[in-house]
Amino acid sequence: MIRKRFPKIRTLRISAWTTIALAWAIAIVGRQMEAPAAEEAALVPEPTSTTSPAAEVANTMPTMPEDGLVVIRYTPAPPPPPSVVRQVVVQAAPSSPTVSASQGS
Amino acid sequence: MIAASFRAMGTTVQVTVRREQDIASTQALFRDIEDRCSRFLPGSDLSRLNDSGDCDLAVPRPLARVLEIAADMRDRTDGLVDAGLGAVVSAWGYNRSFEQIGESLVPSPIDSRPDWSVTDGRMSRSPGTRFDLGGVAKGWACDQAVEGGHALIVNAGGDVRSDSPEALVEVMDPWGECVARVPLGIGALATSSTTRRRWKTTEGEAHHLIDPRTLTPSNSPIVSSTVVAATAVEAEAGAKAMLLHGVDGLAWASSRPWIGGALAVWADGSVYATSGMELQAA
């Protein structure tokens, strides 16, 4: 009975069309899913660092010495970078006999 | 006590002396050391050494003494403070007195690290090694001025040596604010900074503190480092080494028995100190 209703040629035809229809549907759905991802990718800029290498260096903390660390001043917001310092010759003011200032050279 | 100041070694030297004539003798001492150890004076002993192509040669005794001290500082700082980096500093543009450095120099970096030693007045060095004794000579001059009885306190551009129990040093950050007051007393303190002696090059800003591991100006997060030690030479070398050590600088300084205390100003403006640093509130 079944063999009568579904002869070999008909079964093959149904299988072929089913395969084609499934492939088509998968292709359509796949293309629709890819499109938003591609659009999203197009909108997202190349990953770039928002901080300069110098700022990254600045955002580190000192390694803790074995006998402890004294925090004299903690500045989470960085101050403006010091400008390039050119050495200017000035007449040094007379200093107090016992107070010196050390700012580096 | 008398306070006075004069220019020497490319910086202002402030002195506190007991007698008027000590000002002149301190100044003469600085000039003498500068005449021997400056790489910018064509006739100095150091310039003759630098210009000589010999890799094995005798060095005049006073210069040999400073070179021996420089070698000691290099060893104590694990090679970070190396006076033999003169050619590298020059290659980055600091090849003349700082006041004469122009704008937008084109650096020609060197890629080989120098190797040198001095024993019994004889120098042995790798080809092309040139010396920059600026830091060592300045610290040594401060030490000689105080140890020789010429001055009670000497401050040469941030390198301080004192024989006064009352000596107090204000440590300034690169933005000009006093961050700490150090009751130094008898001893030495030095501050080293990458925000001074900076100049522009085609590769960006450069400064005089060369990291011998990269042979380029240091990219340390420490912008200013201050070290207390027995002598100005040690304090100066310690401050430079701590800065070059970067994030590990304070831990390194804390582990060195010859460093009494250390303070670091971070690039973000934060200020940290080792527990050994004696401080008064600024």
Coordinates of C-alpha atoms in Angstrom, one line a residue:
Chain A
M1 CA 0.0 0.0 0.0
I2 CA 2.7 2.4 1.1
R3 CA 4.9 1.3 -1.8
K4 CA 2.0 2.1 -4.1
R5 CA 1.5 5.7 -2.7
F6 CA 5.3 6.4 -2.5
P7 CA 7.0 4.8 -5.4
K8 CA 10.8 5.1 -5.5
I9 CA 10.8 8.0 -8.0
R10 CA 8.4 10.1 -5.9
T11 CA 10.3 9.4 -2.7
L12 CA 13.5 10.6 -4.4
R13 CA 11.8 13.7 -5.7
I14 CA 10.3 14.6 -2.3
S15 CA 13.7 14.2 -0.7
A16 CA 15.4 16.3 -3.3
W17 CA 13.0 19.2 -3.0
T18 CA 13.0 18.9 0.8
T19 CA 16.8 19.2 0.7
I20 CA 16.7 22.2 -1.6
A21 CA 14.0 23.9 0.4
L22 CA 16.0 23.4 3.7
A23 CA 19.2 24.6 2.1
W24 CA 17.5 27.7 0.9
A25 CA 15.9 28.4 4.3
I26 CA 19.1 27.9 6.1
A27 CA 20.9 30.3 3.6
I28 CA 18.2 33.0 4.1
V29 CA 18.3 32.7 7.9
G30 CA 22.0 32.6 8.0
R31 CA 22.3 35.8 5.8
Q32 CA 19.9 37.6 8.1
M33 CA 21.9 36.6 11.2
E34 CA 25.2 37.7 9.6
A35 CA 24.0 41.1 8.5
P36 CA 23.4 42.7 12.0
A37 CA 26.7 41.2 13.2
A38 CA 28.5 42.8 10.2
E39 CA 26.8 46.1 10.8
E40 CA 27.7 46.0 14.5
A41 CA 31.3 45.2 13.5
A42 CA 31.3 48.1 11.1
L43 CA 30.1 50.4 13.9
V44 CA 32.6 49.3 16.5
P45 CA 35.9 51.0 15.9
E46 CA 39.2 49.2 16.1
P47 CA 40.1 48.7 19.7
T48 CA 42.3 51.5 20.7
S49 CA 43.8 52.5 24.0
T50 CA 42.1 55.6 25.5
T51 CA 45.1 56.3 27.6
S52 CA 48.6 57.2 26.4
P53 CA 51.5 55.0 27.3
A54 CA 52.6 57.6 29.7
A55 CA 49.2 57.6 31.4
E56 CA 49.3 53.8 31.7
V57 CA 52.7 54.1 33.4
A58 CA 51.3 56.7 35.7
N59 CA 48.4 54.5 36.7
T60 CA 50.6 52.0 38.4
M61 CA 51.2 51.7 42.1
P62 CA 54.6 51.2 43.8
T63 CA 55.6 47.7 44.8
M64 CA 55.2 47.5 48.6
P65 CA 58.6 47.5 50.4
E66 CA 59.0 44.8 53.1
D67 CA 59.0 47.4 55.9
G68 CA 55.9 49.2 54.6
L69 CA 55.0 52.3 52.6
V70 CA 54.0 55.7 53.7
V71 CA 51.4 57.4 51.5
I72 CA 52.1 61.1 51.8
R73 CA 49.7 62.2 49.1
Y74 CA 47.3 60.2 46.9
T75 CA 46.1 61.8 43.8
P76 CA 43.6 59.7 41.8
A77 CA 43.1 62.5 39.3
P78 CA 46.4 63.2 37.5
P79 CA 47.6 66.8 37.6
P80 CA 48.5 68.5 34.4
P81 CA 51.8 67.3 33.0
P82 CA 54.7 69.5 33.9
S83 CA 55.9 71.5 30.9
V84 CA 59.3 71.1 29.4
V85 CA 61.5 72.8 31.8
R86 CA 64.2 75.0 30.4
Q87 CA 66.8 76.0 32.8
V88 CA 66.8 79.8 33.5
V89 CA 69.6 81.6 35.2
V90 CA 68.3 83.7 38.0
Q91 CA 69.8 85.6 40.9
A92 CA 69.4 83.2 43.8
A93 CA 67.7 84.7 46.8
P94 CA 69.6 84.5 50.0
S95 CA 68.5 81.3 51.8
S96 CA 67.9 80.7 55.4
P97 CA 71.1 79.2 56.8
T98 CA 69.6 75.8 57.7
V99 CA 66.8 75.2 55.2
S100 CA 67.5 73.8 51.8
A101 CA 65.2 72.8 49.0
S102 CA 65.7 69.8 46.9
Q103 CA 63.8 69.5 43.6
G104 CA 66.2 67.5 41.5
S105 CA 68.3 68.2 38.5
Chain B
M1 CA 76.6 81.4 59.7
I2 CA 76.6 82.9 56.2
A3 CA 74.5 81.8 53.2
A4 CA 75.7 82.3 49.7
S5 CA 75.2 81.0 46.2
F6 CA 77.2 80.7 43.0
R7 CA 76.9 79.0 39.6
A8 CA 78.9 75.9 39.0
M9 CA 78.4 72.6 37.1
G10 CA 75.4 73.9 35.3
T11 CA 73.5 74.6 38.4
T12 CA 73.1 77.0 41.3
V13 CA 75.1 75.9 44.3
Q14 CA 73.8 77.2 47.7
V15 CA 76.2 77.1 50.6
T16 CA 76.1 77.8 54.3
V17 CA 79.5 78.5 55.7
R18 CA 80.9 79.6 59.0
R19 CA 83.4 82.2 57.7
E20 CA 83.3 84.6 54.8
Q21 CA 86.5 83.1 53.2
D22 CA 84.8 79.7 53.1
I23 CA 82.6 80.9 50.3
A24 CA 85.5 81.4 48.0
S25 CA 87.2 78.2 49.0
T26 CA 84.0 76.2 48.4
Q27 CA 83.6 77.9 45.0
A28 CA 87.2 77.1 44.1
L29 CA 86.7 73.5 45.0
F30 CA 83.6 73.2 42.8
R31 CA 85.4 74.9 39.9
D32 CA 88.4 72.6 40.3
I33 CA 86.2 69.5 40.2
E34 CA 84.3 70.9 37.2
D35 CA 87.5 71.7 35.4
R36 CA 88.6 68.0 35.7
C37 CA 85.2 66.2 35.4
S38 CA 83.1 68.2 33.0
R39 CA 82.4 66.6 29.6
F40 CA 81.5 70.1 28.2
L41 CA 84.8 71.8 28.9
P42 CA 87.2 70.9 26.0
G43 CA 90.3 71.1 28.2
S44 CA 89.0 69.0 31.1
D45 CA 90.6 65.7 32.0
L46 CA 87.3 64.0 31.3
S47 CA 87.0 65.6 27.8
R48 CA 90.5 64.3 27.0
L49 CA 89.6 60.8 28.2
N50 CA 86.3 60.9 26.2
D51 CA 88.1 62.2 23.1
S52 CA 90.8 59.6 23.3
G53 CA 90.1 56.5 21.3
D54 CA 92.3 54.4 23.5
C55 CA 90.6 51.5 25.3
D56 CA 93.3 51.0 27.9
L57 CA 95.0 54.1 29.2
A58 CA 96.3 55.9 32.4
V59 CA 93.9 58.5 33.9
P60 CA 95.0 61.5 36.1
R61 CA 94.6 60.7 39.7
P62 CA 91.8 63.1 40.7
L63 CA 89.7 61.9 37.7
A64 CA 90.5 58.3 38.4
R65 CA 89.2 58.8 42.0
V66 CA 85.9 60.1 40.7
L67 CA 85.7 57.2 38.2
E68 CA 86.3 54.7 40.9
I69 CA 83.4 56.2 42.9
A70 CA 81.3 56.0 39.8
A71 CA 82.2 52.4 39.3
D72 CA 81.2 51.7 42.9
M73 CA 77.9 53.5 42.4
R74 CA 77.3 51.4 39.3
D75 CA 77.9 48.2 41.2
R76 CA 75.7 49.3 44.1
T77 CA 72.8 50.2 41.8
D78 CA 73.0 46.9 39.9
G79 CA 74.3 48.7 36.9
L80 CA 71.4 51.2 36.7
V81 CA 73.5 54.3 37.4
D82 CA 76.3 54.0 34.9
A83 CA 78.6 56.9 34.2
G84 CA 79.8 55.1 31.1
L85 CA 76.6 56.0 29.3
G86 CA 77.9 59.4 28.2
A87 CA 77.8 58.4 24.5
V88 CA 74.2 57.4 24.9
V89 CA 73.2 60.6 26.6
S90 CA 75.0 62.6 23.8
A91 CA 73.3 60.5 21.1
W92 CA 69.9 61.6 22.5
G93 CA 71.0 65.2 22.2
Y94 CA 72.5 66.1 25.6
N95 CA 75.9 66.7 24.1
R96 CA 76.5 70.3 25.3
S97 CA 75.8 72.3 28.3
F98 CA 72.0 72.1 29.0
E99 CA 71.4 75.8 28.4
Q100 CA 72.7 75.4 24.9
I101 CA 70.5 72.5 23.8
G102 CA 68.4 73.4 20.9
E103 CA 64.9 72.4 19.9
S104 CA 63.8 69.3 17.9
L105 CA 67.1 67.4 17.9
V106 CA 67.3 64.3 15.9
P107 CA 68.5 61.5 18.2
S108 CA 70.8 58.9 16.9
P109 CA 70.4 56.1 19.5
I110 CA 73.2 53.7 20.4
D111 CA 72.4 50.1 20.8
S112 CA 75.4 48.6 22.6
R113 CA 76.0 49.0 26.3
P114 CA 79.4 50.2 27.5
D115 CA 81.7 48.1 29.5
W116 CA 84.4 49.7 31.6
S117 CA 86.5 49.5 34.7
V118 CA 89.2 51.6 36.4
T119 CA 92.0 50.0 38.6
D120 CA 95.0 51.8 40.1
G121 CA 94.6 54.8 37.8
R122 CA 94.2 52.7 34.6
M123 CA 91.0 52.8 32.5
S124 CA 89.9 49.8 30.6
R125 CA 86.8 50.3 28.4
S126 CA 84.9 49.0 25.4
P127 CA 85.3 50.9 22.2
G128 CA 83.2 54.1 22.0
T129 CA 82.7 54.3 25.8
R130 CA 82.4 57.9 26.9
F131 CA 81.7 59.2 30.4
D132 CA 79.1 61.5 31.9
L133 CA 80.3 62.3 35.4
G134 CA 77.8 65.1 36.0
G135 CA 75.9 63.5 38.8
V136 CA 78.8 61.8 40.5
A137 CA 81.0 64.9 40.3
K138 CA 78.3 67.1 41.7
G139 CA 77.7 64.8 44.6
W140 CA 81.4 64.4 45.2
A141 CA 81.9 68.1 45.2
C142 CA 79.2 68.5 47.9
D143 CA 80.9 65.8 50.0
Q144 CA 84.4 67.3 49.5
A145 CA 83.1 70.8 50.5
V146 CA 81.6 69.5 53.7
E147 CA 84.2 66.9 54.6
G148 CA 87.0 69.3 53.9
G149 CA 85.5 71.8 56.3
H150 CA 84.8 74.4 53.6
A151 CA 81.0 74.5 54.2
L152 CA 78.5 73.5 56.7
I153 CA 75.7 72.8 54.2
V154 CA 75.9 72.6 50.4
N155 CA 73.0 72.2 48.0
A156 CA 74.0 71.8 44.4
G157 CA 70.9 71.5 42.3
G158 CA 69.1 69.2 44.8
D159 CA 72.1 67.3 46.0
V160 CA 72.4 68.3 49.7
R161 CA 75.2 67.4 52.0
S162 CA 75.1 68.7 55.6
D163 CA 77.3 68.8 58.7
S164 CA 74.7 70.8 60.6
P165 CA 72.4 69.0 63.0
E166 CA 69.7 71.6 62.3
A167 CA 69.6 71.1 58.6
L168 CA 66.1 70.8 57.2
V169 CA 65.3 70.1 53.6
E170 CA 62.1 70.9 51.9
V171 CA 61.4 68.3 49.1
M172 CA 59.6 69.9 46.2
D173 CA 57.5 68.1 43.7
P174 CA 57.9 68.8 39.9
W175 CA 54.9 71.2 40.1
G176 CA 56.7 73.4 42.7
E177 CA 54.8 72.3 45.8
C178 CA 56.6 71.3 49.0
V179 CA 55.6 67.7 49.6
A180 CA 57.7 66.9 52.6
R181 CA 60.2 68.5 55.1
V182 CA 63.1 66.2 55.9
P183 CA 64.9 66.9 59.2
L184 CA 68.2 65.9 57.6
G185 CA 70.7 66.9 60.2
I186 CA 74.1 65.5 59.5
G187 CA 74.0 63.5 56.3
A188 CA 73.0 63.8 52.7
L189 CA 69.9 63.9 50.5
A190 CA 69.4 64.1 46.8
T191 CA 66.5 64.5 44.4
S192 CA 66.5 63.3 40.9
S193 CA 63.7 64.2 38.4
T194 CA 62.8 63.5 34.9
T195 CA 60.8 66.8 34.6
R196 CA 64.0 68.9 34.6
R197 CA 66.7 68.8 32.0
R198 CA 64.2 67.8 29.3
W199 CA 64.4 68.7 25.7
K200 CA 62.5 68.1 22.5
T201 CA 63.6 65.6 19.9
T202 CA 62.1 64.3 16.7
E203 CA 61.3 61.2 18.7
G204 CA 59.4 63.2 21.4
E205 CA 60.6 64.6 24.6
A206 CA 63.9 63.3 26.0
H207 CA 65.5 63.7 29.4
H208 CA 68.9 63.0 30.9
L209 CA 68.0 59.9 32.9
I210 CA 68.9 57.1 30.5
D211 CA 67.8 53.6 31.4
P212 CA 70.8 51.3 30.6
R213 CA 68.5 48.4 30.0
T214 CA 66.9 50.1 27.0
L215 CA 69.5 52.8 26.3
T216 CA 66.7 55.3 26.0
P217 CA 65.4 58.0 28.4
S218 CA 63.6 56.3 31.2
N219 CA 59.8 55.8 31.1
S220 CA 59.5 55.3 34.8
P221 CA 56.2 56.2 36.6
I222 CA 58.4 58.0 39.2
V223 CA 58.9 61.6 38.0
S224 CA 60.9 62.6 41.1
S225 CA 62.8 60.6 43.6
T226 CA 64.5 61.6 46.8
V227 CA 66.9 59.5 48.8
V228 CA 68.7 60.1 52.1
A229 CA 72.1 58.6 52.6
A230 CA 75.4 59.3 54.4
T231 CA 77.0 61.0 51.4
A232 CA 75.7 63.1 48.6
V233 CA 77.3 60.7 46.0
E234 CA 75.3 57.8 47.5
A235 CA 72.1 59.9 47.8
E236 CA 72.5 61.0 44.2
A237 CA 73.1 57.5 42.8
G238 CA 70.3 56.1 45.0
A239 CA 67.8 58.6 43.8
K240 CA 68.6 58.0 40.2
A241 CA 68.5 54.2 40.6
M242 CA 65.2 54.3 42.5
L243 CA 63.7 56.4 39.7
L244 CA 65.0 54.0 37.0
H245 CA 63.7 51.0 39.0
G246 CA 60.2 52.4 38.4
V247 CA 57.4 50.6 40.3
D248 CA 59.9 48.6 42.3
G249 CA 62.0 51.7 43.2
L250 CA 60.8 52.2 46.7
A251 CA 61.0 48.5 47.5
W252 CA 64.6 48.5 46.1
A253 CA 65.6 51.6 48.1
S254 CA 64.1 50.1 51.2
S255 CA 66.2 47.0 50.9
R256 CA 69.5 48.8 50.5
P257 CA 71.3 49.3 53.8
W258 CA 73.2 52.4 52.6
I259 CA 69.9 54.2 51.8
G260 CA 68.4 55.8 54.9
G261 CA 65.0 56.6 53.4
A262 CA 63.4 57.4 50.1
L263 CA 60.5 59.3 48.8
A264 CA 58.9 59.1 45.3
V265 CA 56.6 61.5 43.4
W266 CA 54.5 59.4 41.0
A267 CA 53.5 60.7 37.6
D268 CA 49.9 61.0 38.8
G269 CA 51.0 63.4 41.5
S270 CA 50.8 60.8 44.4
V271 CA 53.7 60.8 46.8
Y272 CA 55.0 57.7 48.6
A273 CA 57.9 57.2 51.0
T274 CA 59.6 54.3 52.7
S275 CA 59.0 53.8 56.4
G276 CA 62.6 54.7 57.0
M277 CA 62.2 58.2 55.7
E278 CA 62.0 60.7 58.6
L279 CA 59.5 63.4 57.7
Q280 CA 57.8 66.5 59.0
A281 CA 54.5 67.5 57.6
A282 CA 54.9 69.9 54.7

